[in-house]
mmCIF file of C-alpha atoms and ligand atoms in Angstrom:
data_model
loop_
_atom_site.group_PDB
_atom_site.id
_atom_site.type_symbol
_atom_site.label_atom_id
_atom_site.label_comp_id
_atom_site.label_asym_id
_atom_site.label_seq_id
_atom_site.Cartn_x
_atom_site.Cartn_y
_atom_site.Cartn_z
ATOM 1 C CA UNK A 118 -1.962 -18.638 -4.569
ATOM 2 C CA UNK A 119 -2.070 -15.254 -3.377
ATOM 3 C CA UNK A 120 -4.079 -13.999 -0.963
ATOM 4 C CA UNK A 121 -5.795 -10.325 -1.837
ATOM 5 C CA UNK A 122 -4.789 -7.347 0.347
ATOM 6 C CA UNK A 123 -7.383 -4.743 1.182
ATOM 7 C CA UNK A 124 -5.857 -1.425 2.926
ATOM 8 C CA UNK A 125 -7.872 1.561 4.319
ATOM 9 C CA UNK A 126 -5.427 4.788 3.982
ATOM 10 C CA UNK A 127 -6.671 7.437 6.077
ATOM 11 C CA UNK A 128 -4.382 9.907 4.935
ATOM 12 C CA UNK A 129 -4.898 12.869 7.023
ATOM 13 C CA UNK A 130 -8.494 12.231 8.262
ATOM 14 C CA UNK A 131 -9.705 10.781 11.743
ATOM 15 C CA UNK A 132 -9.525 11.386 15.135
ATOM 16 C CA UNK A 133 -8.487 8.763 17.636
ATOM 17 C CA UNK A 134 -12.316 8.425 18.091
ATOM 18 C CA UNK A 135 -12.894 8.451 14.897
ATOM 19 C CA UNK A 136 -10.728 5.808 14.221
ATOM 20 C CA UNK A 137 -11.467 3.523 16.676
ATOM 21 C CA UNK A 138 -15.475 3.825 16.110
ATOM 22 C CA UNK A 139 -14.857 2.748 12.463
ATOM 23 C CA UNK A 140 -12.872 -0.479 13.078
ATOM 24 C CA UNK A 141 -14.983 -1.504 16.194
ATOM 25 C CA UNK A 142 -17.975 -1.432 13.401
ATOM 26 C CA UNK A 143 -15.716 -2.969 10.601
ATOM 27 C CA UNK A 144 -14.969 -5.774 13.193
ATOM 28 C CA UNK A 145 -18.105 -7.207 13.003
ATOM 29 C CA UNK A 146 -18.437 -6.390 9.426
ATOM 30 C CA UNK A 147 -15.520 -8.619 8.429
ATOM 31 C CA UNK A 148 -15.444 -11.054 10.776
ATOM 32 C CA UNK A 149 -16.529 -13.689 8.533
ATOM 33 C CA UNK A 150 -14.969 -12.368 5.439
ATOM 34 C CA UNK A 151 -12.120 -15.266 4.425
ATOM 35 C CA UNK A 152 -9.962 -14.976 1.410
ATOM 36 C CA UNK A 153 -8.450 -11.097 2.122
ATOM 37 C CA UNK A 154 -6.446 -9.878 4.097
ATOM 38 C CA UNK A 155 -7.932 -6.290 5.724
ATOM 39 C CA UNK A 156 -5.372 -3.554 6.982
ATOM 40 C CA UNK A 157 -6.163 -0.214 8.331
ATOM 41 C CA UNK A 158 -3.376 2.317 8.638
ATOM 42 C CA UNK A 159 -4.463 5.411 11.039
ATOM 43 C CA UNK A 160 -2.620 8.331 11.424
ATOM 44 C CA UNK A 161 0.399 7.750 14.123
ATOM 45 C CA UNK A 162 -1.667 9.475 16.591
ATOM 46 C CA UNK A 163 -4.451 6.795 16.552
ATOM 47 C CA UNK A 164 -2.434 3.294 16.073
ATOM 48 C CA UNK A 165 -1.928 2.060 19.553
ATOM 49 C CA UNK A 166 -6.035 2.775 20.270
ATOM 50 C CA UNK A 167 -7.184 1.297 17.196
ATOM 51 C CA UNK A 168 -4.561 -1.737 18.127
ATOM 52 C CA UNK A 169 -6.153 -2.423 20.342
ATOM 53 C CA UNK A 170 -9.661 -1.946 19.188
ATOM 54 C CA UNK A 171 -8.445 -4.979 16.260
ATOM 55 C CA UNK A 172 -7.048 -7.285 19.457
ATOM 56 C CA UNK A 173 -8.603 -10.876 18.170
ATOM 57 C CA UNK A 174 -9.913 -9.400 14.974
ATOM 58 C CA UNK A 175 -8.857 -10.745 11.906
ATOM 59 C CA UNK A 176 -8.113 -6.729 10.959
ATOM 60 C CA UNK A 177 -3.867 -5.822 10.424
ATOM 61 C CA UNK A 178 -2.672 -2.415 11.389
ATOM 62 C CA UNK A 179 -0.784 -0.339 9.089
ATOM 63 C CA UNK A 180 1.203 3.155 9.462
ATOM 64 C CA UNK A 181 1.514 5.652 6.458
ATOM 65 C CA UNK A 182 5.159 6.291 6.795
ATOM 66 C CA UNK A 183 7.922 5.297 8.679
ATOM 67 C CA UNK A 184 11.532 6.860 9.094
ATOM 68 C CA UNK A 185 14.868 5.194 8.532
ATOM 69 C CA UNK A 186 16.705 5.325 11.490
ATOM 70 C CA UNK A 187 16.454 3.707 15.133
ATOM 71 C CA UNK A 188 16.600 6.729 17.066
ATOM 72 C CA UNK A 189 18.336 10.325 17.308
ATOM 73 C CA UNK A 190 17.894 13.954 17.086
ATOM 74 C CA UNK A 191 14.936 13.871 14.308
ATOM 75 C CA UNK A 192 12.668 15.745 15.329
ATOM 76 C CA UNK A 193 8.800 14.858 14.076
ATOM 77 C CA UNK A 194 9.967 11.114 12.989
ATOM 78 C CA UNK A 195 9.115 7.873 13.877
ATOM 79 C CA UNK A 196 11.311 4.458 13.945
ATOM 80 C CA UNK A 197 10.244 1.090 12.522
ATOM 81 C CA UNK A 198 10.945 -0.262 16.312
ATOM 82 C CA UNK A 199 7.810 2.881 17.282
ATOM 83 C CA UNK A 200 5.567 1.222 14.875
ATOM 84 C CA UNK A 201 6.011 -2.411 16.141
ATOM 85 C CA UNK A 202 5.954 -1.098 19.522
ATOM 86 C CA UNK A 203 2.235 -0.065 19.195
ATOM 87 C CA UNK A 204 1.514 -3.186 16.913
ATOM 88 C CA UNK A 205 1.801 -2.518 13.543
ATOM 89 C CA UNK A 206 2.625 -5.129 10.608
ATOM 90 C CA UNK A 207 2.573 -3.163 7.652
ATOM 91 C CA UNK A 208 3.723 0.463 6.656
ATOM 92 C CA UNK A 209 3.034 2.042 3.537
ATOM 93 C CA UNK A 210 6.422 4.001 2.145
ATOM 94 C CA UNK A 211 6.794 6.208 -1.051
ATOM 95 C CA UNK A 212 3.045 7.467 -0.842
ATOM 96 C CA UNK A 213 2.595 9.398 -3.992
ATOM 97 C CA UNK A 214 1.739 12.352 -2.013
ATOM 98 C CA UNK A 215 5.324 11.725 0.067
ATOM 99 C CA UNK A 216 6.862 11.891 -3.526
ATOM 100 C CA UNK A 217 4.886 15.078 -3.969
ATOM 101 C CA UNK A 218 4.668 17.440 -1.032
ATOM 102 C CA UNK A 219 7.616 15.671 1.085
ATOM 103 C CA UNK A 220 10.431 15.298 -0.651
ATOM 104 C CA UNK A 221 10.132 11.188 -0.601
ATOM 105 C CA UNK A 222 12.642 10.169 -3.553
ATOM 106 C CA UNK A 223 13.356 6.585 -4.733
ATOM 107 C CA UNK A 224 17.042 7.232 -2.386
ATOM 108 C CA UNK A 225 14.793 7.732 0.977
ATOM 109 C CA UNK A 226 12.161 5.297 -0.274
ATOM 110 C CA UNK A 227 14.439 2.493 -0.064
ATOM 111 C CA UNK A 228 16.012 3.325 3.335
ATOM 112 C CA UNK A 229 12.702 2.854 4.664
ATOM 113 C CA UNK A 230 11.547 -0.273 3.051
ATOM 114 C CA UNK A 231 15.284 -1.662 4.329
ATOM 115 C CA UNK A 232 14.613 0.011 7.867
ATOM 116 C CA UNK A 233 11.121 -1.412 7.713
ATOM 117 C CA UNK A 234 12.171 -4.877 6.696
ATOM 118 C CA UNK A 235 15.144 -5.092 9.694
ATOM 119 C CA UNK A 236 12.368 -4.526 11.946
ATOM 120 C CA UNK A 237 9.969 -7.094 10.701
ATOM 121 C CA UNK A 238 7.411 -4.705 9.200
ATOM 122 C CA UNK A 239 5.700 -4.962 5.728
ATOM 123 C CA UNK A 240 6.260 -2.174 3.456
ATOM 124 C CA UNK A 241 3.415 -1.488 1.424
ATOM 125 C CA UNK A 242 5.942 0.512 -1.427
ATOM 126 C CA UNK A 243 4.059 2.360 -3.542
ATOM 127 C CA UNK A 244 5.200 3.248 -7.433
ATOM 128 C CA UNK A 245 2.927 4.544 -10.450
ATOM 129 C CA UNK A 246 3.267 7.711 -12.920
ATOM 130 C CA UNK A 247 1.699 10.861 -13.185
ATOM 131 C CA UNK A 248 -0.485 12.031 -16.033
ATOM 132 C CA UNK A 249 2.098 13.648 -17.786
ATOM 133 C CA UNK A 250 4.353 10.381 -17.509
ATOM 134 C CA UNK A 251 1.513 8.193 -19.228
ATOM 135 C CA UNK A 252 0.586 10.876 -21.861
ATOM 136 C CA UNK A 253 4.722 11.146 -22.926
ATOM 137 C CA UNK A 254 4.628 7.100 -23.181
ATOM 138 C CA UNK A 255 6.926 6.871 -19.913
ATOM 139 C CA UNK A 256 4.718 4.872 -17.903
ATOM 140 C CA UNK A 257 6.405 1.433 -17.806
ATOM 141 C CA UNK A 258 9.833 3.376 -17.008
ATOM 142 C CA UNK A 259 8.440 5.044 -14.607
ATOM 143 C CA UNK A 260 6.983 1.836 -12.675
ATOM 144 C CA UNK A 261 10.426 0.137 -13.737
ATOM 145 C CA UNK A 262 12.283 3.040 -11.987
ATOM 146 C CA UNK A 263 10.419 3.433 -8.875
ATOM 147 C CA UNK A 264 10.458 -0.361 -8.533
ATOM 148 C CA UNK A 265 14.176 -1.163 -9.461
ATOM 149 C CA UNK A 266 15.662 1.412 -6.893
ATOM 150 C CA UNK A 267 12.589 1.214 -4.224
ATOM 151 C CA UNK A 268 13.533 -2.384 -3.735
ATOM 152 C CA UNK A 269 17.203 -2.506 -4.138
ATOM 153 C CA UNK A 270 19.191 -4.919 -2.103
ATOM 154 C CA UNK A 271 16.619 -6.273 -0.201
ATOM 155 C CA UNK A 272 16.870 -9.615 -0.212
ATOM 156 C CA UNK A 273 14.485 -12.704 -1.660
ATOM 157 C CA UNK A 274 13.313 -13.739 1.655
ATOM 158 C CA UNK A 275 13.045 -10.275 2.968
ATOM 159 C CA UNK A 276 11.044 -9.627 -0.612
ATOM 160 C CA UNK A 277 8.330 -12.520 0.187
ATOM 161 C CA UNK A 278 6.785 -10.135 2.913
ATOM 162 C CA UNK A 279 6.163 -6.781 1.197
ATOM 163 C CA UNK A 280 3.633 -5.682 -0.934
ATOM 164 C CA UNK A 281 4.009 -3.472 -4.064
ATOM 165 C CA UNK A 282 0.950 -1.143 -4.956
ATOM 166 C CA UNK A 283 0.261 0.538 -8.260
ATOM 167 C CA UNK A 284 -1.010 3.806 -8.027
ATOM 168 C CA UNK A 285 -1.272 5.942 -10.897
ATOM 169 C CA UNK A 286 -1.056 9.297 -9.655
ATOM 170 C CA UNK A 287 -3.706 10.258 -12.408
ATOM 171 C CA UNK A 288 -6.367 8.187 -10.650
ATOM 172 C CA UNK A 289 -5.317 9.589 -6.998
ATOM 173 C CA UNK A 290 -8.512 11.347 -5.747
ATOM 174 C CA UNK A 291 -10.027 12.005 -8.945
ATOM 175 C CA UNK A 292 -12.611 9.681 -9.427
ATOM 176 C CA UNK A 293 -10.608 8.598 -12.573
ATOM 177 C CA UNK A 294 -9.908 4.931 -11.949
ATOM 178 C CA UNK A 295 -7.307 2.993 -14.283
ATOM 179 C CA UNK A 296 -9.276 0.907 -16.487
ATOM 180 C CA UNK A 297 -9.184 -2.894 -15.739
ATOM 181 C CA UNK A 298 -6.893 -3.243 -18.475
ATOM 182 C CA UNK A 299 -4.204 -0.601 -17.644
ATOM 183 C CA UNK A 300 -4.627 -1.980 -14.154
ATOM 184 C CA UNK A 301 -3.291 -5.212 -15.971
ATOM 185 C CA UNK A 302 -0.433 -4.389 -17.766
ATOM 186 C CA UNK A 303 0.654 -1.967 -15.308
ATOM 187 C CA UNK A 304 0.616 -4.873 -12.846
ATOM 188 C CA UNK A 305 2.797 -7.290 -15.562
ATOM 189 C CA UNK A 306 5.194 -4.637 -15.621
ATOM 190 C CA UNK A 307 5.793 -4.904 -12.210
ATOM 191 C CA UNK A 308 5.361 -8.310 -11.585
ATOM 192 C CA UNK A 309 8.010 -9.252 -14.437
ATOM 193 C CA UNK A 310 10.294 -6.986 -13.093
ATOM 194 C CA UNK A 311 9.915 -8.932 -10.070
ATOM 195 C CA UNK A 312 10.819 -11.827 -12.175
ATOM 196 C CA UNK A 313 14.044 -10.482 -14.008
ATOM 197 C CA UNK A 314 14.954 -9.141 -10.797
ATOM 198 C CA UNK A 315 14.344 -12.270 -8.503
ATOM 199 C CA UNK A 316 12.893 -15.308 -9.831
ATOM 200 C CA UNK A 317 9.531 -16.605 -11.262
ATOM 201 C CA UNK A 318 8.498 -18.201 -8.215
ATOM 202 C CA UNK A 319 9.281 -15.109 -5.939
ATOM 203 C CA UNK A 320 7.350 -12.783 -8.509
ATOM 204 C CA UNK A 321 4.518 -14.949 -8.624
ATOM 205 C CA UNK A 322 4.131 -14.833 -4.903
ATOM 206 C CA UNK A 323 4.519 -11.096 -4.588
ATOM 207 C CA UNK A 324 1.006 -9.108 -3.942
ATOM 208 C CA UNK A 325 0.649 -6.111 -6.311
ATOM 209 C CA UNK A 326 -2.575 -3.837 -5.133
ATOM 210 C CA UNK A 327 -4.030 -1.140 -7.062
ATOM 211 C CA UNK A 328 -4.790 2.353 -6.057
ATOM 212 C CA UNK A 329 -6.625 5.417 -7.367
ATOM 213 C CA UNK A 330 -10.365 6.136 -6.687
ATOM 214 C CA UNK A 331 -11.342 2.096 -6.334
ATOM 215 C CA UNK A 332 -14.855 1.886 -4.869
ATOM 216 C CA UNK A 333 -17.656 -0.761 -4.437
ATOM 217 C CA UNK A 334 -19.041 -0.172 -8.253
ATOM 218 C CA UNK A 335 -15.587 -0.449 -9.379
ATOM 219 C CA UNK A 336 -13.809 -3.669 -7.331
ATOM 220 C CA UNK A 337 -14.934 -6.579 -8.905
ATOM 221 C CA UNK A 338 -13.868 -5.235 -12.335
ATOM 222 C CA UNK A 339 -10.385 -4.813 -11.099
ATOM 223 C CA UNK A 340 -10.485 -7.911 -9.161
ATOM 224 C CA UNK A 341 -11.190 -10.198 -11.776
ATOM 225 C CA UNK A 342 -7.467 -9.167 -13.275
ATOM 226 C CA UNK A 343 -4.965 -11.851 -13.119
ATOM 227 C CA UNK A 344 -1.976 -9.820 -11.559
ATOM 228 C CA UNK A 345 -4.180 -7.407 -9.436
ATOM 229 C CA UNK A 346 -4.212 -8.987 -6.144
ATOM 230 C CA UNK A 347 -6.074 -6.241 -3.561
ATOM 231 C CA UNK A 348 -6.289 -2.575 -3.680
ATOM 232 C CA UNK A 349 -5.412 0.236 -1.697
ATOM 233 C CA UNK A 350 -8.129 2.785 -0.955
ATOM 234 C CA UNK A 351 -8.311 6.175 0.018
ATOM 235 C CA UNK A 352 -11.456 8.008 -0.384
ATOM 236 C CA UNK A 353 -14.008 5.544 -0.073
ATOM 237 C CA UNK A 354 -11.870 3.620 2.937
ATOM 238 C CA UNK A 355 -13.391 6.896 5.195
ATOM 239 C CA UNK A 356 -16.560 5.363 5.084
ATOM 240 C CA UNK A 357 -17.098 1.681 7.437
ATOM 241 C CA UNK A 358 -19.550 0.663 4.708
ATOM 242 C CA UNK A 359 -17.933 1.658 1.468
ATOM 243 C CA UNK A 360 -14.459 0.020 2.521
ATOM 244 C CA UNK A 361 -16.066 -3.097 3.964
ATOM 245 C CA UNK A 362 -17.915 -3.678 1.050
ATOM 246 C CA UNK A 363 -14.449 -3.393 -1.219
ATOM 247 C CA UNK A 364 -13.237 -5.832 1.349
ATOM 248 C CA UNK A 365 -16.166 -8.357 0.441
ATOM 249 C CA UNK A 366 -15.612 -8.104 -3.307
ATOM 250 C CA UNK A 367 -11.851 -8.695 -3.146
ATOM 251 C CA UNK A 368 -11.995 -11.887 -1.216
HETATM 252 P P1 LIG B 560 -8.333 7.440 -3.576
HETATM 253 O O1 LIG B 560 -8.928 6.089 -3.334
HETATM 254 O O2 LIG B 560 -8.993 8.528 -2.786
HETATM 255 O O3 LIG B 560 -8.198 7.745 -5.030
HETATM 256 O O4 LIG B 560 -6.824 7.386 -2.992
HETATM 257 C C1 LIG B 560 -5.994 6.354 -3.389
HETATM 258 C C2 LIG B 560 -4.785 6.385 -2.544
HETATM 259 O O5 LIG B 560 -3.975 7.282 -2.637
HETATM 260 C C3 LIG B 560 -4.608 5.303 -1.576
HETATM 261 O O6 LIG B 560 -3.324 5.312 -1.047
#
């Protein structure tokens, strides 16, 4: 049984006051939500206030990237050991808009999830095609490509923690959402990759979110899928109400 995963990305939005005003009010929002697991992931500059802001909540904290390597002279990055330093459990790596404006590749993708993983942190790896992937029929080799070599070599145990999250770049801030249906098979894709890859059992256990303009009107729809197991917001996760509400209909 797997449990649903609900993530807030901020993206580039939010002060540290900002940030911490929203999860003190999503506290008490959630506190009696069972059956999902909520994660916020602030910019770097506001995880170790809104840590502590989520001290005894039932609220995870998430960063939106992560760099490989321990320490050294790169300048701007920050370490796995940073982001459990300051209390995070998940990261989210290979961000569409990594892939698009930063350079993020499937080569740096999976030095992070490894980094991440050495360090005890979820990755949160993200895969999914663009419009002109799905409209040329490349869809499921796009999801099998970004999977496959996001994920290589890490190990079954090491597997059991992270999440994968489908996010059709089509559906990325456009108020397009995949319908429940392409949710669904994009999600079998990746789940029975999983399989070939792994095992049954270890797929089966896997969470796969979805992402791309999911909102309260739009959750329960998506929920209802067999392999969609949470959802990863961006948009509508600004807003205390809007996200808590998504967190309500997932669980
Ligand atoms: P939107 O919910 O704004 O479409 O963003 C989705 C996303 O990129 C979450 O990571």
């Amino acid at each position: 049984m797997r449990t649903p995963i609900v993530v807030a990305n901020w993206k580039l939005n939010k002060t540290v006051g900002e940030a911490v005003e929203f999860t003190s009010a999503l506290k008490g929002m959630v506190s009696g939500v069972d059956g999902v697991e909520v994660v916020v992931t602030p910019a770097f500059t506001a995880l170790n206030a809104v840590a502590s802001t989520l001290s005894g909540s039932n609220i995870h904290l998430s960063a939106q990237d992560v760099f490989w390597a321990d320490n050294g002279a790169f300048t701007g990055e920050i370490s796995p050991a940073m982001l459990k330093d300051v209390g995070c459990e998940y990261v989210i790596i290979g961000h569409s808009e990594r892939r698009q404006y930063f350079g993020e590749t499937n080569e740096s993708v999976n030095k992070k999830v490894k980094a991440a993983l050495s360090y005890d942190l979820r990755p949160i790896v993200c895969v999914g095609e663009s419009l002109e992937d799905r409209e040329a029929g490349r869809t499921e080799s796009v999801i099998d490509n970004h999977v496959r070599n996001g994920i290589a070599g890490i190990s079954p145990e090491a597997m059991q923690s992270a999440v994968i999250a489908y996010e059709p770049v089509w559906a990325i801030g456009t108020g397009v959402t995949a319908t429940p249906d392409q949710a669904q098979d994009a999600h079998l894709v990746i789940r029975s990759l999983l399989s070939e890859l792994y095992s049954v059992e270890l797929a089966a256990q896997v969470r796969i979110q979805y992402g791309g303009s999911v909102k309260p009107e739009n959750t329960s729809e998506l929920m209802t899928q067999p392999d969609v197991d949470g959802a990863l917001v961006g948009g509508a996760s600004l807003e205390v109400e809007s996200f808590a509400a998504i967190a309500r209909l997932a669980g």
